[in-house]
Coordinates of C-alpha atoms and ligand atoms in Angstrom, one line a residue:
M28 CA -1.5 35.2 -41.2
S29 CA -0.4 32.6 -38.8
I30 CA -1.3 29.0 -39.5
Q31 CA -4.1 27.4 -37.5
K32 CA -4.9 23.8 -36.7
P33 CA -7.1 21.9 -39.1
K34 CA -10.8 22.0 -38.4
G35 CA -12.0 19.3 -36.0
T36 CA -8.6 18.8 -34.4
Q37 CA -7.4 19.8 -30.9
D38 CA -4.1 20.8 -29.3
L39 CA -3.9 19.1 -25.9
L40 CA -1.9 21.4 -23.7
P41 CA -0.3 21.1 -20.3
G42 CA -3.1 21.6 -17.8
E43 CA -5.5 19.5 -19.9
I44 CA -3.1 16.7 -20.8
E45 CA -2.8 15.5 -17.2
K46 CA -6.5 14.5 -17.4
W47 CA -5.7 12.5 -20.5
Q48 CA -2.8 10.8 -18.8
Y49 CA -5.0 9.9 -15.8
V50 CA -7.7 8.4 -18.1
E51 CA -5.1 6.5 -20.1
A52 CA -3.4 5.2 -17.0
K53 CA -6.8 4.0 -15.8
A54 CA -7.4 2.2 -19.1
R55 CA -4.0 0.5 -18.9
E56 CA -4.4 -0.5 -15.3
L57 CA -7.8 -1.9 -16.0
C58 CA -6.6 -3.9 -19.0
A59 CA -3.9 -5.4 -16.9
R60 CA -6.5 -6.6 -14.4
F61 CA -8.7 -8.0 -17.2
N62 CA -5.6 -9.5 -18.8
Y63 CA -5.6 -7.5 -22.1
K64 CA -2.2 -6.8 -23.7
E65 CA -1.4 -3.7 -25.6
I66 CA -1.1 -3.6 -29.4
R67 CA 0.0 -0.7 -31.6
T68 CA -0.9 -0.7 -35.2
P69 CA -0.3 2.0 -37.9
V70 CA -2.5 5.1 -38.1
F71 CA -2.7 4.6 -41.8
E72 CA -3.5 1.4 -43.7
H73 CA -4.4 0.3 -47.2
T74 CA -7.9 1.8 -48.0
E75 CA -9.1 -1.7 -49.0
L76 CA -8.8 -2.9 -45.4
F77 CA -11.5 -0.5 -44.3
Q78 CA -13.6 -1.1 -47.4
R79 CA -13.6 -4.8 -46.6
G80 CA -13.6 -4.5 -42.8
V81 CA -15.8 -1.6 -41.8
G82 CA -18.0 -2.0 -44.9
E83 CA -18.4 -0.2 -48.3
T84 CA -22.0 1.0 -47.5
T85 CA -21.2 2.5 -44.1
D86 CA -21.1 6.3 -43.7
I87 CA -17.6 6.0 -42.3
V88 CA -16.2 4.4 -45.6
E89 CA -18.5 6.2 -48.0
K90 CA -18.1 9.7 -46.6
E91 CA -15.8 10.1 -43.7
M92 CA -12.4 8.6 -44.6
Y93 CA -9.2 10.6 -45.1
T94 CA -8.1 8.8 -48.2
F95 CA -5.2 9.7 -50.5
L96 CA -2.7 8.3 -53.0
D97 CA 0.8 8.1 -51.6
K98 CA 3.8 8.8 -53.7
G99 CA 3.8 5.2 -54.9
D100 CA 0.2 5.6 -56.1
R101 CA -1.2 3.3 -53.4
S102 CA -4.6 4.2 -51.9
I103 CA -4.0 4.9 -48.2
S104 CA -6.5 5.9 -45.5
L105 CA -6.1 7.3 -42.1
R106 CA -7.7 4.8 -39.8
P107 CA -11.3 5.8 -39.0
E108 CA -11.5 3.2 -36.2
G109 CA -9.3 0.6 -34.5
T110 CA -10.8 -2.8 -35.1
A111 CA -9.9 -3.3 -38.8
G112 CA -6.2 -2.6 -38.2
V113 CA -6.1 -4.9 -35.2
V114 CA -7.7 -7.7 -37.1
R115 CA -5.3 -7.2 -40.0
A116 CA -2.3 -7.3 -37.5
Y117 CA -3.9 -10.4 -35.8
V118 CA -4.1 -12.2 -39.2
E119 CA -0.7 -10.9 -40.6
N120 CA 1.2 -11.9 -37.5
K121 CA -0.7 -15.2 -37.2
L122 CA -1.7 -14.5 -33.6
Y123 CA -4.5 -17.1 -34.2
G124 CA -1.8 -19.7 -33.8
E125 CA -1.5 -18.9 -30.1
P126 CA -3.2 -21.3 -27.7
D127 CA -5.1 -18.8 -25.6
V128 CA -7.8 -16.3 -26.4
N129 CA -6.0 -13.2 -27.7
K130 CA -7.0 -10.2 -25.7
L131 CA -5.7 -6.9 -27.0
Y132 CA -6.1 -3.3 -26.3
Y133 CA -5.1 0.0 -27.9
I134 CA -5.3 3.7 -27.2
G135 CA -4.7 6.1 -30.1
P136 CA -6.0 8.7 -32.6
M137 CA -8.6 7.9 -35.2
F138 CA -9.7 10.1 -38.1
R139 CA -13.2 10.7 -39.6
Y140 CA -14.2 13.6 -41.9
E141 CA -17.3 14.5 -39.9
Q142 CA -19.0 17.9 -39.2
P143 CA -17.3 18.9 -36.0
Q144 CA -19.6 19.7 -32.9
A145 CA -19.3 19.2 -29.2
G146 CA -17.9 15.7 -28.8
R147 CA -17.3 15.1 -32.5
Y148 CA -13.9 15.8 -34.0
R149 CA -12.0 14.9 -37.2
Q150 CA -9.1 13.6 -35.1
F151 CA -10.3 11.9 -32.0
H152 CA -9.0 9.2 -29.7
Q153 CA -10.3 5.8 -28.8
F154 CA -9.5 3.3 -26.0
G155 CA -10.4 0.0 -27.6
I156 CA -10.2 -3.7 -26.8
E157 CA -10.6 -6.8 -29.0
A158 CA -10.8 -10.4 -27.9
F159 CA -10.2 -13.1 -30.5
G160 CA -10.8 -16.8 -30.7
S161 CA -13.8 -17.5 -28.4
Q162 CA -17.5 -17.8 -29.1
D163 CA -18.3 -17.9 -25.4
P164 CA -20.9 -15.3 -24.5
A165 CA -19.0 -14.8 -21.3
I166 CA -16.4 -12.9 -23.3
D167 CA -19.1 -10.6 -24.7
A168 CA -20.1 -9.9 -21.1
E169 CA -16.5 -9.4 -20.0
V170 CA -16.0 -6.8 -22.7
I171 CA -19.2 -4.9 -21.7
A172 CA -18.1 -5.2 -18.1
L173 CA -14.7 -3.8 -18.8
G174 CA -16.1 -0.7 -20.4
Y175 CA -18.7 -0.2 -17.7
T176 CA -16.1 -0.6 -15.0
F177 CA -13.8 1.8 -16.7
Y178 CA -16.5 4.5 -16.7
K179 CA -17.5 3.8 -13.1
E180 CA -13.9 3.8 -11.7
L181 CA -13.3 7.1 -13.5
G182 CA -16.3 8.5 -11.5
L183 CA -18.9 8.8 -14.3
K184 CA -22.4 8.9 -12.9
E185 CA -25.4 7.4 -14.7
V186 CA -23.8 5.4 -17.5
T187 CA -26.4 3.4 -19.3
V188 CA -25.5 0.2 -21.1
E189 CA -27.8 -0.6 -24.1
I190 CA -27.5 -4.0 -25.7
N191 CA -29.1 -5.7 -28.7
S192 CA -28.4 -8.7 -30.9
V193 CA -27.9 -8.1 -34.6
G194 CA -28.0 -11.9 -35.2
N195 CA -25.9 -14.0 -37.5
P196 CA -25.7 -13.5 -41.3
A197 CA -28.6 -15.8 -42.1
V198 CA -30.9 -14.1 -39.6
R199 CA -29.8 -10.7 -40.9
A200 CA -30.5 -11.7 -44.5
A201 CA -34.0 -12.7 -43.6
Y202 CA -34.5 -9.6 -41.4
R203 CA -33.3 -7.4 -44.2
E204 CA -36.3 -8.5 -46.3
H205 CA -38.7 -7.8 -43.5
I206 CA -37.2 -4.3 -43.1
Q207 CA -37.4 -3.6 -46.8
R208 CA -41.0 -4.7 -46.9
F209 CA -41.8 -2.5 -44.0
F210 CA -40.1 0.6 -45.5
A211 CA -41.2 0.0 -49.1
P212 CA -44.5 2.0 -48.8
V213 CA -42.6 5.1 -47.5
K214 CA -39.4 4.6 -49.5
D215 CA -40.0 7.8 -51.5
K216 CA -40.5 9.9 -48.4
L217 CA -37.2 8.8 -46.8
C218 CA -34.2 11.1 -46.7
K219 CA -31.7 10.8 -49.6
D220 CA -29.3 8.8 -47.5
C221 CA -31.9 6.3 -46.5
Q222 CA -33.2 5.9 -50.0
S223 CA -29.8 4.7 -51.0
R224 CA -29.6 2.6 -47.7
F225 CA -32.9 0.9 -48.7
D226 CA -31.2 -1.4 -51.1
R227 CA -27.7 -1.5 -49.8
N228 CA -28.0 -1.4 -46.0
P229 CA -31.7 -1.2 -45.0
M230 CA -31.1 -1.8 -41.3
R231 CA -29.3 1.5 -41.0
I232 CA -32.6 3.3 -41.8
L233 CA -33.6 2.4 -38.2
D234 CA -30.6 4.4 -37.0
C235 CA -31.5 7.6 -39.0
K236 CA -32.4 10.6 -36.9
I237 CA -34.4 12.2 -39.8
D238 CA -36.5 9.2 -40.6
Q239 CA -37.2 8.1 -37.1
K240 CA -41.0 8.8 -37.5
Y241 CA -41.2 6.2 -40.4
G242 CA -39.4 3.6 -38.3
E243 CA -42.1 3.4 -35.6
G244 CA -43.5 -0.1 -35.4
A245 CA -40.8 -1.5 -37.6
P246 CA -40.0 -5.2 -37.0
T247 CA -37.1 -5.7 -34.6
I248 CA -34.3 -8.1 -35.3
V249 CA -34.7 -9.6 -31.8
E250 CA -38.2 -11.0 -32.9
H251 CA -36.4 -12.8 -35.8
L252 CA -33.5 -14.3 -34.0
D253 CA -32.9 -18.0 -34.5
E254 CA -32.2 -20.4 -31.6
E255 CA -28.4 -20.1 -31.7
C256 CA -28.7 -16.3 -31.7
S257 CA -31.2 -16.1 -28.9
T258 CA -29.4 -18.6 -26.7
H259 CA -26.2 -16.5 -27.1
F260 CA -28.0 -13.2 -26.4
Q261 CA -29.7 -14.6 -23.4
A262 CA -26.5 -16.0 -22.0
V263 CA -24.8 -12.5 -22.4
Q264 CA -27.7 -11.0 -20.4
N265 CA -27.4 -13.6 -17.7
Y266 CA -23.7 -13.0 -17.2
L267 CA -24.2 -9.2 -17.1
T268 CA -26.9 -9.7 -14.4
A269 CA -24.6 -12.0 -12.5
M270 CA -21.9 -9.3 -12.5
D271 CA -24.4 -6.6 -11.5
I272 CA -23.9 -4.7 -14.7
P273 CA -27.1 -2.8 -15.3
F274 CA -28.3 -2.8 -18.9
R275 CA -31.2 -1.9 -21.1
L276 CA -32.4 -3.9 -24.1
N277 CA -32.6 -1.6 -27.1
P278 CA -34.0 -3.6 -30.1
R279 CA -33.4 -0.6 -32.4
L280 CA -29.7 -0.5 -31.7
V281 CA -27.8 -0.9 -35.0
R282 CA -24.2 0.2 -35.0
G283 CA -22.6 2.3 -37.7
L284 CA -20.2 -0.4 -38.8
D285 CA -21.0 -3.5 -40.8
Y286 CA -19.0 -6.2 -39.1
Y287 CA -21.2 -6.9 -36.1
T288 CA -22.9 -10.3 -35.4
H289 CA -24.8 -11.3 -32.3
T290 CA -24.1 -8.8 -29.5
A291 CA -24.1 -5.1 -30.2
F292 CA -23.9 -2.5 -27.4
E293 CA -23.5 1.1 -26.6
Y294 CA -22.8 3.2 -23.5
K295 CA -24.8 6.4 -23.1
A296 CA -24.3 9.3 -20.8
G297 CA -25.7 12.9 -20.7
G298 CA -23.6 16.0 -20.7
I299 CA -22.3 16.6 -24.3
G300 CA -25.0 18.4 -26.1
A301 CA -26.8 16.4 -28.7
I302 CA -24.4 13.5 -28.5
D303 CA -25.1 10.8 -25.9
T304 CA -23.2 7.8 -27.1
I305 CA -19.8 7.6 -25.4
G306 CA -18.7 4.2 -26.5
G307 CA -19.8 1.1 -28.3
G308 CA -18.8 -2.3 -29.6
G309 CA -20.0 -5.8 -30.2
R310 CA -19.2 -9.2 -31.6
Y311 CA -17.8 -9.7 -35.1
N312 CA -17.6 -13.3 -36.0
G313 CA -17.0 -13.1 -39.7
L314 CA -14.5 -10.2 -39.8
V315 CA -11.3 -12.2 -39.4
G316 CA -12.2 -14.4 -42.3
Q317 CA -13.2 -11.4 -44.4
I318 CA -9.8 -9.7 -43.8
G319 CA -8.2 -12.9 -45.1
G320 CA -7.4 -14.9 -42.0
Q321 CA -8.7 -18.3 -41.0
D322 CA -12.1 -17.6 -39.5
Q323 CA -11.9 -16.7 -35.8
P324 CA -14.6 -15.1 -33.7
G325 CA -14.0 -11.7 -32.2
V326 CA -15.6 -9.2 -29.8
G327 CA -14.6 -5.8 -28.7
L328 CA -15.3 -2.2 -27.9
G329 CA -14.2 1.4 -28.7
L330 CA -14.6 4.2 -26.2
G331 CA -14.1 7.8 -27.2
M332 CA -11.6 9.6 -25.0
E333 CA -12.8 13.1 -25.8
R334 CA -16.3 12.1 -24.9
I335 CA -15.3 10.6 -21.6
L336 CA -13.4 13.8 -20.6
L337 CA -16.3 16.0 -21.7
V338 CA -18.8 14.0 -19.6
L339 CA -16.4 14.0 -16.6
Q340 CA -16.2 17.7 -16.9
A341 CA -20.0 18.2 -17.3
Q342 CA -20.6 16.0 -14.3
G343 CA -18.1 17.9 -12.2
V344 CA -16.0 14.9 -11.5
D345 CA -12.5 15.8 -10.2
I346 CA -9.5 14.1 -11.7
P347 CA -6.5 13.7 -9.4
V348 CA -3.7 16.1 -10.4
P349 CA -0.2 14.8 -10.4
K350 CA 2.1 15.6 -7.5
P351 CA 3.7 19.1 -7.8
L352 CA 7.4 19.8 -7.4
D353 CA 9.3 18.5 -4.4
V354 CA 12.0 21.1 -4.5
Y355 CA 12.6 24.4 -6.2
L356 CA 16.3 25.5 -6.1
V357 CA 17.1 29.1 -5.7
A358 CA 20.7 30.3 -6.3
L359 CA 22.1 33.6 -5.2
G360 CA 25.5 34.4 -6.7
E361 CA 27.5 33.1 -9.5
A362 CA 29.3 30.2 -7.7
A363 CA 26.0 29.1 -6.2
E364 CA 24.3 29.3 -9.6
Q365 CA 26.9 26.8 -11.0
A366 CA 26.7 24.5 -8.0
C367 CA 22.9 24.4 -8.3
V368 CA 23.1 22.9 -11.8
K369 CA 24.7 19.7 -10.3
L370 CA 22.6 19.8 -7.2
L371 CA 19.4 19.9 -9.3
H372 CA 20.6 17.0 -11.4
D373 CA 21.4 15.0 -8.2
L374 CA 17.9 15.6 -6.8
R375 CA 16.4 14.4 -10.0
L376 CA 18.6 11.3 -10.1
A377 CA 17.5 10.6 -6.6
G378 CA 13.9 10.5 -7.9
L379 CA 12.7 13.9 -6.8
K380 CA 10.7 16.3 -8.9
A381 CA 12.9 19.4 -8.9
E382 CA 13.4 22.7 -10.8
K383 CA 15.5 25.8 -10.8
D384 CA 15.4 29.2 -12.5
Y385 CA 16.9 29.6 -16.0
L386 CA 16.0 33.2 -16.6
G387 CA 18.5 34.9 -14.3
R388 CA 15.7 36.3 -12.2
K389 CA 15.9 37.9 -8.8
I390 CA 15.1 35.9 -5.6
K391 CA 11.6 37.4 -5.4
A392 CA 10.7 36.3 -8.9
Q393 CA 12.2 32.9 -8.3
M394 CA 10.1 32.5 -5.1
K395 CA 7.0 33.4 -7.1
S396 CA 8.0 30.8 -9.7
A397 CA 8.3 28.2 -6.8
D398 CA 4.8 29.1 -5.7
R399 CA 3.4 28.7 -9.2
Y400 CA 4.9 25.2 -9.3
K401 CA 3.4 24.6 -5.8
A402 CA 6.8 23.4 -4.7
A403 CA 6.8 21.6 -1.3
Y404 CA 10.2 23.0 -0.5
V405 CA 12.4 25.8 -1.7
A406 CA 16.1 25.3 -1.1
I407 CA 18.2 28.5 -1.2
L408 CA 21.9 28.5 -1.9
G409 CA 24.0 31.6 -1.6
D410 CA 27.7 32.0 -2.3
D411 CA 28.5 32.3 1.4
E412 CA 26.5 29.2 2.3
L413 CA 28.2 27.3 -0.5
A414 CA 31.5 28.3 1.0
R415 CA 30.3 27.0 4.4
G416 CA 29.0 23.8 2.8
E417 CA 25.4 24.5 3.8
I418 CA 22.0 25.2 2.2
T419 CA 18.8 26.7 3.5
V420 CA 15.6 24.6 3.1
K421 CA 12.2 26.2 3.5
A422 CA 9.0 24.2 3.9
M423 CA 6.4 26.1 1.9
A424 CA 3.4 24.8 3.8
T425 CA 4.6 26.0 7.2
G426 CA 7.2 28.6 6.3
E427 CA 9.7 26.8 8.6
Q428 CA 13.4 27.1 7.6
E429 CA 16.4 25.0 8.5
T430 CA 20.0 24.8 7.5
V431 CA 21.2 21.5 6.1
A432 CA 24.7 20.3 5.3
L433 CA 25.2 20.4 1.5
D434 CA 26.5 16.8 1.4
A435 CA 23.3 15.6 3.3
F436 CA 21.0 17.8 1.2
V437 CA 19.8 15.3 -1.4
Q438 CA 19.2 12.6 1.2
T439 CA 17.4 15.0 3.5
M440 CA 15.1 16.1 0.6
Q441 CA 14.5 12.5 -0.3
S442 CA 13.3 11.6 3.2
R443 CA 11.2 14.8 3.4
S444 CA 9.5 14.1 0.1
R445 CA 8.4 10.7 1.3
H446 CA 6.4 12.4 4.1
V447 CA 4.7 15.1 1.9
Ligands
LIG524 P1 -17.8 3.5 -33.1 O1 -19.1 3.4 -32.4 O2 -17.7 4.0 -34.5 O3 -17.1 2.1 -32.9 O4 -16.9 4.4 -32.2 C1 -16.6 4.2 -30.9 C2 -16.6 5.5 -30.1 O5 -15.6 6.4 -30.6 C3 -17.9 6.3 -30.1 O6 -18.8 5.8 -29.2 C4 -17.4 7.7 -29.7 O7 -17.2 7.7 -28.3 C5 -16.0 7.7 -30.4 N1 -16.1 8.5 -31.6 C6 -16.5 8.0 -32.8 N2 -16.4 9.0 -33.8 C7 -16.0 10.1 -33.1 C8 -15.7 11.5 -33.5 N3 -15.9 11.9 -34.7 N4 -15.3 12.4 -32.5 C9 -15.2 11.9 -31.2 N5 -15.4 10.7 -30.8 C10 -15.8 9.8 -31.7 C11 -15.9 1.7 -33.4 O8 -15.1 2.5 -33.8 C12 -15.6 0.3 -33.3 N6 -14.2 0.0 -33.8 C13 -15.7 -0.2 -31.8 C14 -15.4 -1.7 -31.7 C15 -14.3 -2.2 -31.3 N7 -16.3 -2.6 -32.0 C16 -15.7 -3.8 -31.8 N8 -14.4 -3.6 -31.4

């Protein structure tokens, strides 16, 4: 039997990959405008990084990590998300020593051992950004605005931004008690996961789909924010309003990762079955210190690439396709065939998108191939024409043909392609 790809992974083939390239190019272009610089970190890290960073009691670390011992008996995990690795790199490379706010972005694969469904994979890709070194609520708003602008400029309709404040550690510790008190009478009725969350991470019960009914009327963290937290949260909202970024307050929004403080947010859109969250992020003021660096505030987001593409498709948004071939070269005869190898190379060196036949096919099959590639021009070189120093150029859109001197061919095609 032939070998198949592992469950929850995808092959991205030509035809589909152009959409990825378009979305990735938009991410890079937007990051340039917002002044974020690219960072690339390893796809695997020491397991401890995610235990400390993402949190031991999160589903991600408890159940979903690809963890293995390498040949040196070190516990290694494939990264389940991007933030922890970027924070590690920020600390290890002492980027905190730089005078400006460090604004970084990444695009790459992440790995979570989850039950695959539409929009949920075991290898998926995130476009993420992280900004380090500033407490300013304007940066929280900038991060949210970048994600929103990204979706909007790609053509997504009806993206909703939901925001909440998850407070600072002191607020959360007090809120934790309120939540425990609230759920204590129904503790035994909660699902198995939530029973264990009750002691270890009670806020996550609010996020449980199964136990939603028990969460009705639960105290919200926003009601318990202290002055510092509410001032920060209000300022983020004011900035979003000033930038015309629509948002909805969701006091029940708790993210699946432990590192958040203050602002937490998610982007929602319809079109991928049961899943409606297409991206999320927030502020994480204690994380850099926890990973071992001198404490520095941070805020960022992660947007799922597969989910963006699924929503674009569901909403019927067209993605521009790359320009097809400029020239397809057809050779008739042995001498012409050989001459075409060099001509083709010259066309490419001149910046044109060009192709020829490599299967020894007859002219009709070669013309069909040119059609499949949607070539703007077909250039036909026979042995006789070669001897005369000429080549025939056919514009595929009009069917018009002309004879061009061979030594002016590349230049002629170059000026023609500029007008396509
Ligand atoms: P997250 O909410 O776990 O946050 O993931 C962000 C996004 O990644 C999700 O909204 C979703 O689009 C995508 N995603 C997550 N899991 C899967 C999956 N199994 N299959 C397909 N897509 C998935 C984080 O990862 C944080 N690091 C975001 C962040 C950055 N916060 C601060 N900075």
